[in-house]
PDB file of C-alpha atoms in Angstrom:
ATOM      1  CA  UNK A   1     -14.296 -17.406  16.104  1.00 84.00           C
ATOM      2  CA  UNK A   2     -14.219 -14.112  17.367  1.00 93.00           C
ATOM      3  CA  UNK A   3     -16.143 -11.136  18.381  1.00 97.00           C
ATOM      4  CA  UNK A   4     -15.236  -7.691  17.802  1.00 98.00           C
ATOM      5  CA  UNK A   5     -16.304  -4.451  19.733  1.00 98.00           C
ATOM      6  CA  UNK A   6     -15.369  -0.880  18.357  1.00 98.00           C
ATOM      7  CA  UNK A   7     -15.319   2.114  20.410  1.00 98.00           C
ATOM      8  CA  UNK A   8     -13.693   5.404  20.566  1.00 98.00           C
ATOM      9  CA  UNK A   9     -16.016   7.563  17.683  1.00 98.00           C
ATOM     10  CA  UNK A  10     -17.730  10.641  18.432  1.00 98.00           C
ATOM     11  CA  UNK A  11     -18.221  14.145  17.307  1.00 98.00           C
ATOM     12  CA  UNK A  12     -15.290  16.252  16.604  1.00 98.00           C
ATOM     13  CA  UNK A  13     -14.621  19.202  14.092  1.00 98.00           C
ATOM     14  CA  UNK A  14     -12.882  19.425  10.806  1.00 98.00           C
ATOM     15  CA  UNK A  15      -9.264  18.918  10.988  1.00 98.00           C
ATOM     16  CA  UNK A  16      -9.087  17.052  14.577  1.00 98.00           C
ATOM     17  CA  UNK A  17      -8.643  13.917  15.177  1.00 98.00           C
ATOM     18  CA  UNK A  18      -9.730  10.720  16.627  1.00 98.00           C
ATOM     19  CA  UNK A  19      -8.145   7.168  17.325  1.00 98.00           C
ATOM     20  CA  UNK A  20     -10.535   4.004  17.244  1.00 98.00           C
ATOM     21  CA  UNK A  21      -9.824   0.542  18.918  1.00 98.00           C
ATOM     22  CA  UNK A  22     -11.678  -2.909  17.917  1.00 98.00           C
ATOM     23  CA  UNK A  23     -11.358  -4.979  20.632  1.00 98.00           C
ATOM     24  CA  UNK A  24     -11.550  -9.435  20.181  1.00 97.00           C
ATOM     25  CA  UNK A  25     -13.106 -11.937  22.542  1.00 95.00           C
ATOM     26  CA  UNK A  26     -10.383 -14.132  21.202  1.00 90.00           C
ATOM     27  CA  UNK A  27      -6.596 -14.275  19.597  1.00 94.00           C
ATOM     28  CA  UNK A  28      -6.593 -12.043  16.543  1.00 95.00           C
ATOM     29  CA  UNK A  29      -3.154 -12.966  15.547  1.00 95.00           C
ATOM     30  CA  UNK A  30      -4.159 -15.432  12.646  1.00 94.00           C
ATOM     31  CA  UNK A  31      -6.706 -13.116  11.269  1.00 96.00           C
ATOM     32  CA  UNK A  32      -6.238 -10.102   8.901  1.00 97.00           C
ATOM     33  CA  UNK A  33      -7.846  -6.807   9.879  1.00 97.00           C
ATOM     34  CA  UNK A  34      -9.613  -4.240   8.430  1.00 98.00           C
ATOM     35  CA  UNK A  35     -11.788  -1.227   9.097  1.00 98.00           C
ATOM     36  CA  UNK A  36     -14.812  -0.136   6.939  1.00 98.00           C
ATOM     37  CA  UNK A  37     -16.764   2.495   7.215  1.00 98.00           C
ATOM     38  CA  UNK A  38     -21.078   3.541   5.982  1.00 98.00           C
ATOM     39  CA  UNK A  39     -22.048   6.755   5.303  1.00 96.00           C
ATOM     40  CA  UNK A  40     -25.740   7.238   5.700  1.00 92.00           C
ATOM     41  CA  UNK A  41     -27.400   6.492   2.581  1.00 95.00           C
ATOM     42  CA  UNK A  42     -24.412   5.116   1.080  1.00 96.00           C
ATOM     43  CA  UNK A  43     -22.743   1.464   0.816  1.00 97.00           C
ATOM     44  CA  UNK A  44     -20.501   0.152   2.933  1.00 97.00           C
ATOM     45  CA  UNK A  45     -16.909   0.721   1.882  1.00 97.00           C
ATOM     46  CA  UNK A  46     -12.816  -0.385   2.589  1.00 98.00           C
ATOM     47  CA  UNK A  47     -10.854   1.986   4.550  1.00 98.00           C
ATOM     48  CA  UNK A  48      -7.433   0.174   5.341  1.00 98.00           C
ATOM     49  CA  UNK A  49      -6.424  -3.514   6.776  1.00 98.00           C
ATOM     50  CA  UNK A  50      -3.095  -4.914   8.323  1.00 97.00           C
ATOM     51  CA  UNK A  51      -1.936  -7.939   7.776  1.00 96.00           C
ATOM     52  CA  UNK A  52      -1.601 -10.797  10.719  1.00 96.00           C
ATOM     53  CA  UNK A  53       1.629  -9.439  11.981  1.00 95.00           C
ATOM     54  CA  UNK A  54       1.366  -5.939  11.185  1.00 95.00           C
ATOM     55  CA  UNK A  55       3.784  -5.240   8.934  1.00 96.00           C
ATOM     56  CA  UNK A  56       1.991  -4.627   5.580  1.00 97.00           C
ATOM     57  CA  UNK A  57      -1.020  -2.223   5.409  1.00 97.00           C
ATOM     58  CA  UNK A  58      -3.176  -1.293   2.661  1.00 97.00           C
ATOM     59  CA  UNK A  59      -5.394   2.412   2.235  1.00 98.00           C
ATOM     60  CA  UNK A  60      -8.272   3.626   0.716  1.00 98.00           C
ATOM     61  CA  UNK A  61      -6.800   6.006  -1.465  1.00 98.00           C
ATOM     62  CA  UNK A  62      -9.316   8.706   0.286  1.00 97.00           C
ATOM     63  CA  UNK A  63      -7.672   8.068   3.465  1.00 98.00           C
ATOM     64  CA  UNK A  64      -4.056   7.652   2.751  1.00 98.00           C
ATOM     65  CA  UNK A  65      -1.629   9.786   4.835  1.00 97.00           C
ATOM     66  CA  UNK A  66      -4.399  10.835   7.406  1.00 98.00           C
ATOM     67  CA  UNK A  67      -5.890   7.297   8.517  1.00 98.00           C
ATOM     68  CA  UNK A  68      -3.008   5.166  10.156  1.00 98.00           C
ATOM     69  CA  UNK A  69      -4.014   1.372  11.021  1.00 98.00           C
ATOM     70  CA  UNK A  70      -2.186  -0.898  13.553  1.00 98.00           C
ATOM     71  CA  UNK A  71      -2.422  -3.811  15.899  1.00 98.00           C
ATOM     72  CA  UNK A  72      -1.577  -4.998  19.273  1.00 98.00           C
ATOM     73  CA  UNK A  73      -1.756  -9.149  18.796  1.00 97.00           C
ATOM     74  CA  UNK A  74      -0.981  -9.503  23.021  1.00 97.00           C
ATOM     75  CA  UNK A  75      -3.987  -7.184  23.627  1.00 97.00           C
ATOM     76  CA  UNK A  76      -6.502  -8.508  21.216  1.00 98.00           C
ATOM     77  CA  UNK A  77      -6.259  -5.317  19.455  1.00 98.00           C
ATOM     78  CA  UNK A  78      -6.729  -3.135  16.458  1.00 98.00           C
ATOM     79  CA  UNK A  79      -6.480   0.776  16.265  1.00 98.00           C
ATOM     80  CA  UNK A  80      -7.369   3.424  13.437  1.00 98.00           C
ATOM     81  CA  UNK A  81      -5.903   6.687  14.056  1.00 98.00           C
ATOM     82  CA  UNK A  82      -7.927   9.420  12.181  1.00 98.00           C
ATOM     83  CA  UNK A  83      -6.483  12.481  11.267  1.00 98.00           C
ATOM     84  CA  UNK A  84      -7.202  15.739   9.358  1.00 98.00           C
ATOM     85  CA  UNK A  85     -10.782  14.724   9.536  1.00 98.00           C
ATOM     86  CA  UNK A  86     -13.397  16.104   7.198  1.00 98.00           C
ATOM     87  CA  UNK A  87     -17.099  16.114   7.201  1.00 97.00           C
ATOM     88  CA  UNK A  88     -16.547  13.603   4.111  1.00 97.00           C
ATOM     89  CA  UNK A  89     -15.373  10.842   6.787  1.00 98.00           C
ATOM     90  CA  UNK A  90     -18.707  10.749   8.513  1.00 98.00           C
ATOM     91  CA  UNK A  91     -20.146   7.210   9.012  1.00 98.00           C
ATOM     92  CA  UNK A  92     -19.965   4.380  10.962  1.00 98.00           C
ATOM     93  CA  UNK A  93     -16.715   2.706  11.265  1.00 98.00           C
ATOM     94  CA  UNK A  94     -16.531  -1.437  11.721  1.00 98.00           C
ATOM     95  CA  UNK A  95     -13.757  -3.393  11.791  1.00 98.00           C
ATOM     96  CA  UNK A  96     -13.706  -7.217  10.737  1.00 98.00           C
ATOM     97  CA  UNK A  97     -11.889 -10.058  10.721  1.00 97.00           C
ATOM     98  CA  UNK A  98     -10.445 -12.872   8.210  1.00 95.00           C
ATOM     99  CA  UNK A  99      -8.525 -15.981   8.335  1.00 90.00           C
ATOM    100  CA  UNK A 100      -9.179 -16.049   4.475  1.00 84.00           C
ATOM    101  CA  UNK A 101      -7.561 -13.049   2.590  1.00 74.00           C
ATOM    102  CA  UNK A 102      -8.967 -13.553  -1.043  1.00 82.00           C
ATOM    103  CA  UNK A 103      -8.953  -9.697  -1.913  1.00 91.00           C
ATOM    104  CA  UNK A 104      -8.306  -7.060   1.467  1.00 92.00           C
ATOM    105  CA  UNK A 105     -11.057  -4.703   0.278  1.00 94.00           C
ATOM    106  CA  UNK A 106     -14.148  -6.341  -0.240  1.00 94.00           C
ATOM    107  CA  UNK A 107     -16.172  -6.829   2.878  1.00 94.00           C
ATOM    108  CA  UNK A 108     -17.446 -10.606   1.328  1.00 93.00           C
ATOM    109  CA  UNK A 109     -13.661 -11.562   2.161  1.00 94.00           C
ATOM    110  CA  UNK A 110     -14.219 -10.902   5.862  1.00 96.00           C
ATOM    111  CA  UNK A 111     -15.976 -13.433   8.011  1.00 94.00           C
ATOM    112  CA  UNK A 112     -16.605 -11.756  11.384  1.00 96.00           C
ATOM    113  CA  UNK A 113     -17.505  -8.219  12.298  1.00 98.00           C
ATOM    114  CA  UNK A 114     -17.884  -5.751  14.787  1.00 98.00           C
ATOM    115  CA  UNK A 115     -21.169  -3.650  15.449  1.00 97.00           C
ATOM    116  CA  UNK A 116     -19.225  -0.218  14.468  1.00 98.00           C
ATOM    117  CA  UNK A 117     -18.831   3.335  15.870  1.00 98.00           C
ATOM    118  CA  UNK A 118     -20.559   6.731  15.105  1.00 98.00           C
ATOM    119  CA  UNK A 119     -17.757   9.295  13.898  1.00 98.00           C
ATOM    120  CA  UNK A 120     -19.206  12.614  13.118  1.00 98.00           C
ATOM    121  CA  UNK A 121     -17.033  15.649  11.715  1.00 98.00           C
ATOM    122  CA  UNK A 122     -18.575  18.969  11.671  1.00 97.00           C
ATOM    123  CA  UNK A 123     -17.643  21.666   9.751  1.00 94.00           C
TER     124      UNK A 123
END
């Protein structure tokens, strides 16, 4: 079991960028990753996951090429960098955690999550 703590969202304009870290209580090494993200009013959707050693990831088509997703296993770690951000990528961002990979999009597949962080993107 493990618990996961986001941070590193906050307000920035259209364009910049921002890089998010999910920290574990325990070892995320066995678990696939993945970051979601809720708009207001909207439901919850996929955004990109890594795989347990890093070396496959998988994008949201609306995110390709700007969002980058990686992990640091020693530290307990995984990052979403967030570039070219538009107003369109405001929500909160969560990432989650599972030891049971049926599909790496759907947020049923994922067994533990973190309480998420604010990004806003002004215009």
């Amino acid at each position: 079991q493990v618990q996961l703590v986001e941070s590193g969202g906050g307000l920035v304009q259209a364009g910049g960028s921002l890089r998010l870290s999910c920290s574990a209580s325990g070892r995320i090494s066995s678990y696939v990753m993945g970051w979601f993200r809720q708009a207001p009013g909207k439901e919850r959707e996929f955004v990109a996951a890594i795989s347990r050693s890093g070396g496959n990831t998988y994008y949201a088509d609306s995110v390709k090429g700007r969002f980058t997703i990686s992990r640091e296993n020693p530290k307990n770690t995984v990052y979403l960098q967030l570039n070219i951000l538009k107003p369109g990528d405001t929500a909160v961002y969560s990432c989650a955690a599972t030891n049971r990979p049926t599909s790496w999009t759907m947020t049923s597949s994922y067994d533990y999550w973190g309480q998420g962080t604010q990004v806003t993107v002004s215009s």
